Each structure stands twice: as C-alpha cells, then as structure tokens.
C-alpha positions as CSV (number, residue, x, y, z in Angstrom):
1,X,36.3,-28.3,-4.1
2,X,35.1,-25.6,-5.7
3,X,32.4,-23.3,-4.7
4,X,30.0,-23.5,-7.8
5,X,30.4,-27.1,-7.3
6,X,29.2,-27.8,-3.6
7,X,25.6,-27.9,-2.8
8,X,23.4,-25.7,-1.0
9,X,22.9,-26.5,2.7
10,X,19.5,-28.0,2.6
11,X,19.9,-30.4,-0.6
12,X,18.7,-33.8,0.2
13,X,15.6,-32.5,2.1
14,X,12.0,-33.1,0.2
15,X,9.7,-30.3,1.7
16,X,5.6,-30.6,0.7
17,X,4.2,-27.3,0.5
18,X,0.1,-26.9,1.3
19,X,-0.2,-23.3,1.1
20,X,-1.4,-20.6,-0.4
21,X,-0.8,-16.5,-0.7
22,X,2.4,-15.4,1.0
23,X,3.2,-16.7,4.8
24,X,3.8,-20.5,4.0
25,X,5.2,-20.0,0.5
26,X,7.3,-17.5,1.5
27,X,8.8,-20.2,4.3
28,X,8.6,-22.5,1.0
29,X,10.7,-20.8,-1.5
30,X,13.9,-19.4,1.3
31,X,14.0,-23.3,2.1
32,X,13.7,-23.9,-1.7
33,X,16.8,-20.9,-2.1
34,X,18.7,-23.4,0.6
35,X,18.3,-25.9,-1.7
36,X,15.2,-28.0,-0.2
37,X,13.0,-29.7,-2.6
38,X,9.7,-28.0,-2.5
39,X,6.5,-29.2,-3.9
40,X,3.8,-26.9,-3.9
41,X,0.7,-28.9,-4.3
42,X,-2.3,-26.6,-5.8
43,X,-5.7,-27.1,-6.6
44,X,-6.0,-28.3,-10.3
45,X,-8.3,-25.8,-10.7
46,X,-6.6,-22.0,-10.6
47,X,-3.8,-22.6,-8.5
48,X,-2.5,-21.0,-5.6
49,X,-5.1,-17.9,-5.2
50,X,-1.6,-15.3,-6.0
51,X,-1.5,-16.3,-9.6
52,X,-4.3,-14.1,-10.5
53,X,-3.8,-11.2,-7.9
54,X,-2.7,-8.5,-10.7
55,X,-1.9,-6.7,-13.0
56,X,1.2,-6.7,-13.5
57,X,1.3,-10.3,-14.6
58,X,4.3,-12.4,-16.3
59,X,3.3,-13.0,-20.2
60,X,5.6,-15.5,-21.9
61,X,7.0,-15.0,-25.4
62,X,4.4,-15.6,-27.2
63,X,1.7,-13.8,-24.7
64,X,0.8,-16.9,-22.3
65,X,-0.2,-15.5,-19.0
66,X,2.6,-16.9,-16.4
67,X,0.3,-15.7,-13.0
68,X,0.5,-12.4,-11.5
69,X,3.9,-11.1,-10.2
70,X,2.5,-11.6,-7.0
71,X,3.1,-14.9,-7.5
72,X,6.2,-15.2,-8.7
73,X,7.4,-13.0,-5.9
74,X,7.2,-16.1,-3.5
75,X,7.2,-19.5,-5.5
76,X,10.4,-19.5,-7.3
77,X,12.5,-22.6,-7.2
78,X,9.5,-24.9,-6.8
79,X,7.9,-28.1,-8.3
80,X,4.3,-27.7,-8.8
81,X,1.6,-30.6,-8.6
82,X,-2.1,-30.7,-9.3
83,X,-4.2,-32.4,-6.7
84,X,-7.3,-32.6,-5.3
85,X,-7.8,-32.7,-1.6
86,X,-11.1,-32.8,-1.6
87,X,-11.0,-36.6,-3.4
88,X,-10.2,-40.0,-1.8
89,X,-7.3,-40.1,-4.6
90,X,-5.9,-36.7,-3.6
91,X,-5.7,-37.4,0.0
92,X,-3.9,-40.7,-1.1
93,X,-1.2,-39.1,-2.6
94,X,-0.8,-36.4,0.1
95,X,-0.6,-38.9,2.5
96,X,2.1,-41.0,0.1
97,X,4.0,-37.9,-0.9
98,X,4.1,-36.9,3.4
99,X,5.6,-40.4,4.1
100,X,8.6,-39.5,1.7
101,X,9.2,-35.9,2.7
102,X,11.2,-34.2,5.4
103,X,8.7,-30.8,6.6
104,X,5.0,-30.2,5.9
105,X,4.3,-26.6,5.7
106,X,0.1,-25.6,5.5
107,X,-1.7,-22.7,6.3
108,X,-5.5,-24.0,6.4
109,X,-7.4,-22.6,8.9
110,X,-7.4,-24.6,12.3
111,X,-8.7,-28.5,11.4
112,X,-9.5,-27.5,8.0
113,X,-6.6,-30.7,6.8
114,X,-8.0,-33.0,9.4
115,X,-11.6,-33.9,7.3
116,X,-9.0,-35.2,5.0
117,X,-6.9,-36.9,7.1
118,X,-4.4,-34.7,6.9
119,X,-3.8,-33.2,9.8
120,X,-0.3,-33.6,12.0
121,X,-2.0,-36.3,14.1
122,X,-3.0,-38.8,11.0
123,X,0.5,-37.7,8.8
124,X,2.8,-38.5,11.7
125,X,1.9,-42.0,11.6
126,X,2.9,-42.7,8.2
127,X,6.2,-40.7,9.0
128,X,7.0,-40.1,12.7
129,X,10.3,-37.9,11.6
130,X,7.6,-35.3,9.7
131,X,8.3,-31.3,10.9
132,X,4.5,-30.1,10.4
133,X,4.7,-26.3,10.3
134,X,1.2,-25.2,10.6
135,X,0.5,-21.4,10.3
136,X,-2.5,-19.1,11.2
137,X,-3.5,-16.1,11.9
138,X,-3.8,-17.0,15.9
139,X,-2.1,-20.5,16.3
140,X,-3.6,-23.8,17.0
141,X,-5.2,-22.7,20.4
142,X,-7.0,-19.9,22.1
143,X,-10.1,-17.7,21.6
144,X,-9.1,-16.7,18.0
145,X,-7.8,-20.2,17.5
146,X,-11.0,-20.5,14.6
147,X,-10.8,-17.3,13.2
148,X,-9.0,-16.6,9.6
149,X,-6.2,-14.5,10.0
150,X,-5.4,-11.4,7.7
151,X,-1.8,-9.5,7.1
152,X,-3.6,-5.9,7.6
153,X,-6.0,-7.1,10.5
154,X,-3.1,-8.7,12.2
155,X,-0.9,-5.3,11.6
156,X,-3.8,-3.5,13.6
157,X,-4.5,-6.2,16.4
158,X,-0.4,-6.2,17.0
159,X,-0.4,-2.7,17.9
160,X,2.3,-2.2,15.2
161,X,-0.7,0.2,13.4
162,X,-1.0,2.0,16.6
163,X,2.8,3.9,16.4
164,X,2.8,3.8,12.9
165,X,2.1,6.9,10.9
166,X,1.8,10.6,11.0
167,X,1.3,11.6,14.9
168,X,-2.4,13.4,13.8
169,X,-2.7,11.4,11.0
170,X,-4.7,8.0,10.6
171,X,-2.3,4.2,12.0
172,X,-0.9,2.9,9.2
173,X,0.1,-0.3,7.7
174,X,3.3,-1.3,6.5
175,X,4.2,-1.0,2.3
176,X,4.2,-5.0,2.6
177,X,2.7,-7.3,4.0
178,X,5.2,-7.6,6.9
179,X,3.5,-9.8,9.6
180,X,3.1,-12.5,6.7
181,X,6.8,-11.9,5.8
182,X,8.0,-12.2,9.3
183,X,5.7,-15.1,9.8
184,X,7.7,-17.2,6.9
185,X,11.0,-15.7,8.2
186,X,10.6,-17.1,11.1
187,X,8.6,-20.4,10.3
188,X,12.1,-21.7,8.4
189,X,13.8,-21.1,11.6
190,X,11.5,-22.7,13.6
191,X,11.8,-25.9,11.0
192,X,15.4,-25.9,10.9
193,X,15.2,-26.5,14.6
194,X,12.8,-29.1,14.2
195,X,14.8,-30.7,12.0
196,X,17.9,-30.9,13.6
197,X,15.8,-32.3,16.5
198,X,14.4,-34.9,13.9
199,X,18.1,-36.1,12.4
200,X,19.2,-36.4,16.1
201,X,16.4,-38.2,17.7
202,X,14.3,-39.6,14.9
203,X,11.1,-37.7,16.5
204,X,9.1,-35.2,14.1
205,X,7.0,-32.2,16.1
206,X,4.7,-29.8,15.0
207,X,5.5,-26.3,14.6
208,X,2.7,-23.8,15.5
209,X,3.1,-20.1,13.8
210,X,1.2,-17.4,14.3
211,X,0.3,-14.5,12.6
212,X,-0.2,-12.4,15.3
213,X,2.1,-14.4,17.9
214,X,5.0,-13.1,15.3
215,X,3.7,-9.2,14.4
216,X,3.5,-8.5,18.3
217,X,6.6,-10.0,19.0
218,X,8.7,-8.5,16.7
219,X,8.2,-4.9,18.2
220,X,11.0,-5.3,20.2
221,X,12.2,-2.1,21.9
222,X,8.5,-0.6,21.5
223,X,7.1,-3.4,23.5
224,X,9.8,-3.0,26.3
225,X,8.7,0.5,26.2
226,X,5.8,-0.3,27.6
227,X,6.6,-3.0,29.9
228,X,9.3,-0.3,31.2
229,X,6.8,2.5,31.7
230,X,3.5,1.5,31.5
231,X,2.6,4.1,28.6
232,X,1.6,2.8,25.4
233,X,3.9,4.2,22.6
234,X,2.4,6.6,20.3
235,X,2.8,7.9,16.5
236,X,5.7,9.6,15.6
237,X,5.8,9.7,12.3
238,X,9.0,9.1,10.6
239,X,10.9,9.9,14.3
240,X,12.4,7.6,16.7
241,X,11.0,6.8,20.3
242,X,14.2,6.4,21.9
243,X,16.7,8.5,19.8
244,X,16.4,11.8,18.5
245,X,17.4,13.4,15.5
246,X,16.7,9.8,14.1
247,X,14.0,11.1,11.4
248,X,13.7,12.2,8.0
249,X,14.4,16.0,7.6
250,X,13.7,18.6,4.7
251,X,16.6,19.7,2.2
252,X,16.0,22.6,-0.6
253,X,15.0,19.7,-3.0
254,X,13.3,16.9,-0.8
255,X,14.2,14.3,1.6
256,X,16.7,12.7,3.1
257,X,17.2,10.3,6.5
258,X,19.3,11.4,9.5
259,X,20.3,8.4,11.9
260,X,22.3,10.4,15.0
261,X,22.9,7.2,17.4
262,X,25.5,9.3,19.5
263,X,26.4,12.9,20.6
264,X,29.7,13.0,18.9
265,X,27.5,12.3,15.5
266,X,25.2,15.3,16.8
267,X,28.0,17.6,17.4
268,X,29.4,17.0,13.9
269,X,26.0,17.6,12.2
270,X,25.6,21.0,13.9
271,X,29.0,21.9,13.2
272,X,28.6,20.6,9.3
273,X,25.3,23.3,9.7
274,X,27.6,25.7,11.3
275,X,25.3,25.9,14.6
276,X,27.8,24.3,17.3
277,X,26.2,26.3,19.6
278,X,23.4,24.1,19.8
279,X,25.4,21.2,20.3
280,X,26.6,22.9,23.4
281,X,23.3,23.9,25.0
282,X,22.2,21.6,28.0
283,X,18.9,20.8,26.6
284,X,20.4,19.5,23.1
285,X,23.7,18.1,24.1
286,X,22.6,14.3,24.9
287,X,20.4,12.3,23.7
288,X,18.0,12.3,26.7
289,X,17.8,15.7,26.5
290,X,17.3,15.5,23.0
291,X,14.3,13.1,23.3
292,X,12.8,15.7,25.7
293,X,12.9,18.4,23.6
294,X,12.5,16.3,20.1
295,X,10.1,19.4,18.8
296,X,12.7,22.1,19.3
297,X,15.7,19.7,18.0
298,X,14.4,19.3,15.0
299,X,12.6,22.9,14.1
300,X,16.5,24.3,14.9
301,X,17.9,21.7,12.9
302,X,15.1,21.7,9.8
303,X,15.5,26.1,9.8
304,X,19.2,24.8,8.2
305,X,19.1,21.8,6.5
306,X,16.4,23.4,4.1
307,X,19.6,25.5,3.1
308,X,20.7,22.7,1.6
309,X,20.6,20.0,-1.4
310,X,20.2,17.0,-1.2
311,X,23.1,16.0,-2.8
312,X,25.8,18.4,-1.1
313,X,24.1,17.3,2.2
314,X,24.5,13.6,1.9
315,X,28.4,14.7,0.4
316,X,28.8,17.0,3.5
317,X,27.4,14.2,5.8
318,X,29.6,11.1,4.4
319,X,33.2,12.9,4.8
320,X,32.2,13.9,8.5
321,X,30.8,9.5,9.6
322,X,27.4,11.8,10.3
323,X,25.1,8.5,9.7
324,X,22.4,9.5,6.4
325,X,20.6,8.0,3.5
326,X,18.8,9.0,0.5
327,X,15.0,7.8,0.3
328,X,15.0,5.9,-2.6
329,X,12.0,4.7,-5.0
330,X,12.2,0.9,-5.5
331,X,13.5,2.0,-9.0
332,X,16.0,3.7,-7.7
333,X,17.2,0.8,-5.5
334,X,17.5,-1.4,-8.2
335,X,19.8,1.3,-10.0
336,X,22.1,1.7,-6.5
337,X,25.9,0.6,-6.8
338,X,25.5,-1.2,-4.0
339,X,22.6,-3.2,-4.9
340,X,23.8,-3.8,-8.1
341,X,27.4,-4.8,-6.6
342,X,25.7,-7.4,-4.6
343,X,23.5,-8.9,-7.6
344,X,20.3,-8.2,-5.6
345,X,18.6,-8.7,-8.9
346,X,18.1,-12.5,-10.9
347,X,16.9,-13.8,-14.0
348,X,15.5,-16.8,-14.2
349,X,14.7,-19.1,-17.5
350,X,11.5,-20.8,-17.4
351,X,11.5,-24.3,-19.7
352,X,9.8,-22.4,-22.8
353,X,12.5,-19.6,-23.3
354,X,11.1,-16.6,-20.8
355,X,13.2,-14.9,-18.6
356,X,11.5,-14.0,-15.2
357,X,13.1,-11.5,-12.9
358,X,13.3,-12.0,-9.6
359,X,14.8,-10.9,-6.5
360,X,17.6,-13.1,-4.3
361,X,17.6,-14.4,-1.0
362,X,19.3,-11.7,1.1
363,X,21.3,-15.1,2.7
364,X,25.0,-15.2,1.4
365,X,26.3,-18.3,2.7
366,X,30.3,-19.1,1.8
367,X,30.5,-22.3,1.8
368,X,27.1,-23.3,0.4
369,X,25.8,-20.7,-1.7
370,X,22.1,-20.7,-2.0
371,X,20.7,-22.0,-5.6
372,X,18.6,-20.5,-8.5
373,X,17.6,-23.0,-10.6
374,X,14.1,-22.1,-11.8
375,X,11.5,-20.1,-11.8
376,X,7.7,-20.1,-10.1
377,X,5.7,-23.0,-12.0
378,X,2.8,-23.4,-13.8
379,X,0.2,-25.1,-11.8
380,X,0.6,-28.9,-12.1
381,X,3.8,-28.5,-14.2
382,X,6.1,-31.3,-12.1
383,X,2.7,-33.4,-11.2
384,X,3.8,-36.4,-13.8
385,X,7.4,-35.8,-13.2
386,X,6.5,-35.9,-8.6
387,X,4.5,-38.9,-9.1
388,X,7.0,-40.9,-11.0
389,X,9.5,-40.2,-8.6
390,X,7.2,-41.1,-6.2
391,X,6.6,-44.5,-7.6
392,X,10.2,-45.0,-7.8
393,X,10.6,-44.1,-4.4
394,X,7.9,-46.7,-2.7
395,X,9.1,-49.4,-5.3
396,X,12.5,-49.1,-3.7
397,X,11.4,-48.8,-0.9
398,X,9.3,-51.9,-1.2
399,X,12.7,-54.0,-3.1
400,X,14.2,-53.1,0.9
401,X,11.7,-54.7,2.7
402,X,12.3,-58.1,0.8
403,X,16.3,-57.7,0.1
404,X,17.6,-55.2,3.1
405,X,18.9,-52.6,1.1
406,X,17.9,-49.5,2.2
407,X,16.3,-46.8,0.3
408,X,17.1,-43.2,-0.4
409,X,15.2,-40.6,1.1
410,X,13.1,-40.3,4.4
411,X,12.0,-43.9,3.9
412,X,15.3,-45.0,5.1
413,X,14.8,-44.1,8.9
C-alpha cells in the first residue's frame, strides 16, 4: 500500500475536547495530528478564551478576524461546536456526544463539570470504556486540589524558576509556557495508555494531570541533584550543573553555544584555540575538575574565543566533532536547511480560501504518517455538521437494538 494512502494511527478514535488556553488543547490537537477526531466544544459566546489573546491575529482574505495566533497555535485539525453547559440542552448533548466518543479531555477547575453532570463519575455511566483526562493546576486531590493553576505560578512553585536565569539576576520563566506544554505532552501519553487498557479490557479510567505534578517532575537530573546531595541547585545562567564548558561563550561578533560532553571534545577545543596546555593541566583536564573550577575554565577559554567570528568558529568547531550551535532568532530557524529539509513549516487552507501557517507535529511516524487536514475553526463551525452525525449515530445505534446489527463507533462495545 502506499504511504499517502494509509491512515494515521489514531483514525477511528472520536475524542471530545472541554478545554480552554493551551494544556488540554494542546493534548487535543497532537491526538488530532495522529489522526483522532477532535471536537472542541466552546462556549457560543467568544470561544475558547485564546482566540482573542493578540495581536497578531489571523485575518482572512477579505479582513475577517480568524482568532489570535495564539489560537491557532494549538487547535489545528479540529471540529468546533457551540454549546452551552450551563443549559439543561447543553449538558444533553455533552452527555450524548460522551456516550459516542473514545477520551474526554477538560481542564475545569476541580468539580467545576460535576454541577452539570459532567464529571467522570456521571459520564462513565453512559460509556464505561470513556478515558477522562482531567487536568489542573494540582490534580484532583491535595491541599491545592481547589486552587486554579497558572503556567508562570507553577514555573515558580516547581522550583524550575529557582535555577533558571542569570546567577545575580532575578528566576526566570521559560520563553513558553513549558509546564502547560509538558502537561499536554504527557496527558496524550497517559491516554494512549488508557486506551489500550480500554480496547483490552473494555474498562475506561480517569486520568489525573497536573500542572505542577508534571513541571517538578520533569527536572530530571536537577532533582537527583538534590536528592544526591542535599543542596538545592542554584542559577547558573546559561551553564551546566553537571558539565562544564557546556555554556554559551562570546565570539568577536556575538554568541554562540559550546556543548563539551567529554575530555577528548575539550582537548580538541583548546587545541582549535591553540591553548593545549590547558587541556593538560590537572585542574582542567576532566570534567570534574572542570566543574570545580567552572569560573577559571571559562574566563581562559572566553580570553580566546573573543578572537574569533562567529562564523569561522562554528567552521573551525564542525571539522574537529567539537559539539556547537548558532543561537538562532525564531526567524532564523525557520530559514535553517535543516528545518526547512524536514518541512517543519505547514500551510493549511481554511474552507473560505485563507492559507494559515502552522507548525508540524515533531512526530514522524513511517508507517502512519501523521495528517493535516485543516486548520483551527471558527467557533461553532462543525456544530450542525457534529450533531447530524450524532443523530446518525444513535439512530443506528437504536436500528441494533431492534435488528442486532451492530453500530459503528464506541456504541458498539
């Protein structure tokens, strides 16, 4: 068969999407990617609370706003329906649409779904194979359990703040919003799990993420650090707590990273500087010693490299497997061979013409590529389009009941 003809690896799987900002629908839209149907229900009125969080926003041909870019950085490949939760109807077809999907993924704060009913406890009745991802700011139990949870807040209560930055400078937060990125990240995982358990026993489960659960997990070697030695890691800048010269060093005309991961990479960058010497010194020559005496590594190393450009640096560093990068703006990614090579950047067509870039899934599968097939949605775009499927669905499914014939969909187990 050939491989524009095979489907992704999650097509057949309805997923019904109840959140807003960047967390949930960024679990939504890599399962949507995989192939998943996702609806994103939104409140009729504004939307998902991204589509305004501009400028810049998308305008259409003709000038029609198409939501912030915000937006469309997380809800591409998505149906959209309009519905009211807060109405008797609305939690009808909630609890309908549910009944005929595979995963539930909502982010309201802890039994803000259940005063409608829709909470894992009432929707697993109506479809005991459900996966109900729920995500917070501080999971479904605890002290915090109530509290909302923020990106930045969570960045500073993870510790992640506390060895980020400049050593006297103030913590910093990441460029992104990483703990809501992990969060999503690792969200699909945990529903993929979930859903192999479903297909093999028939038994949904909820899944509980965590903002914060997620940002202080993902510290990895810093939190070993301190389990290790019982001193909290500190600031260091753009260096590394475990490596040294792992940093980013001056040239004549800027910036550029070094990554040494060995002593045979050290050795060759003092000898491309033309100070082996250093390289043979006891207090430089591994990378223990190097950590100890990070401060006089560097000022020996920084008194050449300023010597240098950028460019003939980079050169020097390539031919001699020395490990170094350029710091690029995000312009400048986009314009990388590599980048390009790899068709990092899409273009999507929305129905009326407009062409919305976008950025790919960094998940290359070879059997069952991942699929682009449209662009983030206007609010309530699919809702006629849903809801007629979903009457199809539950007339089918009804037609079974009286003849035997199963239906398609969830409704068959």
């Amino acid at each position: 068969m050939d491989i524009a003809s095979k489907k992704p690896p999650l097509a057949g799987i309805r997923v019904l999407e109840l959140a807003r900002v960047l967390a949930g629908p960024w679990a939504g839209q890599m399962l949507a990617d995989m192939g998943a149907d996702v609806i994103k229900v939104e409140n009729p009125e504004g939307g998902d609370d991204t589509r305004v969080w501009g400028p810049p926003f998308v305008e259409s041909a003709d000038g029609e706003n198409l939501s912030a870019a915000y937006y469309h950085s997380t809800n591409r490949g998505k149906r959209s329906i309009a519905v009211d939760l807060k109405t008797e109807e609305g939690q009808a077809i909630i609890r309908r649409l549910a009944a005929q999907s595979d995963v539930l993924i909502e982010n309201f704060k802890l039994g803000g779904l259940k005063k409608y009913g829709l909470d894992y406890e009432s929707l697993k009745k109506v479809n005991p194979k459900l996966v109900y991802c729920s995500i917070t700011g501080f999971g479904q139990d605890g002290p915090y359990a109530s509290l909302a949870g923020y990106d930045y807040i969570v960045q500073g209560m993870s510790g992640f703040m506390s060895i980020t930055g400049e050593p006297d400078g103030q913590p910093m937060k990441a460029g992104v919003a990483i703990a809501d990125i992990f969060t999503g990240i690792y969200a699909v995982t945990a529903i993929q799990g979930a859903l192999i358990h479903a297909m093999k026993t028939g038994e949904g489960q909820q899944v509980d993420m965590a903002l914060l659960d997620v940002m202080s997990s993902v510290l990895a070697n810093q939190n070993m650090n301190y389990l290790i030695s019982g001193i909290p890691p500190v600031k260091l800048g753009n260096a590394h707590p475990n490596i040294s010269p792992y940093e980013v060093i001056p040239v004549h005309d800027g910036h550029i990273i070094l990554a040494v991961g060995n002593d045979g990479q050290f050795r060759r960058f003092c000898r491309i500087l033309g100070i082996e010497h250093v390289a043979d010194d006891e207090r430089y020559a591994t990378n223990k010693a190097r950590v100890a005496h990070r401060i006089e590594v560097r000022s020996l190393l920084t008194a050449e490299t300023t010597k240098w450009s950028k460019a003939d640096l980079l050169a020097a560093c390539g031919e001699n497997a020395v490990p170094v990068g350029p710091i690029n703006s995000i312009g400048e990614m986009f314009e990388d061979p590599q980048v390009k090579a790899r068709g990092l950047r899409i273009d999507l067509e929305a129905a009326d013409g407009t062409i919305i870039p976008g950025v790919r899934s960094p998940i290359v599968l070879s059997e069952t590529p991942l699929a682009y097939h449209r662009p983030s949605p206007k609010v309530g775009e699919h809702t006629d389009e849903i809801l007629a499927e979903l009457n199809a669905i539950e007339e089918e499914s009804s037609q079974w009941k009286e003849t035997g014939k199963p239906p398609k969909g969830p409704a068959a187990s």
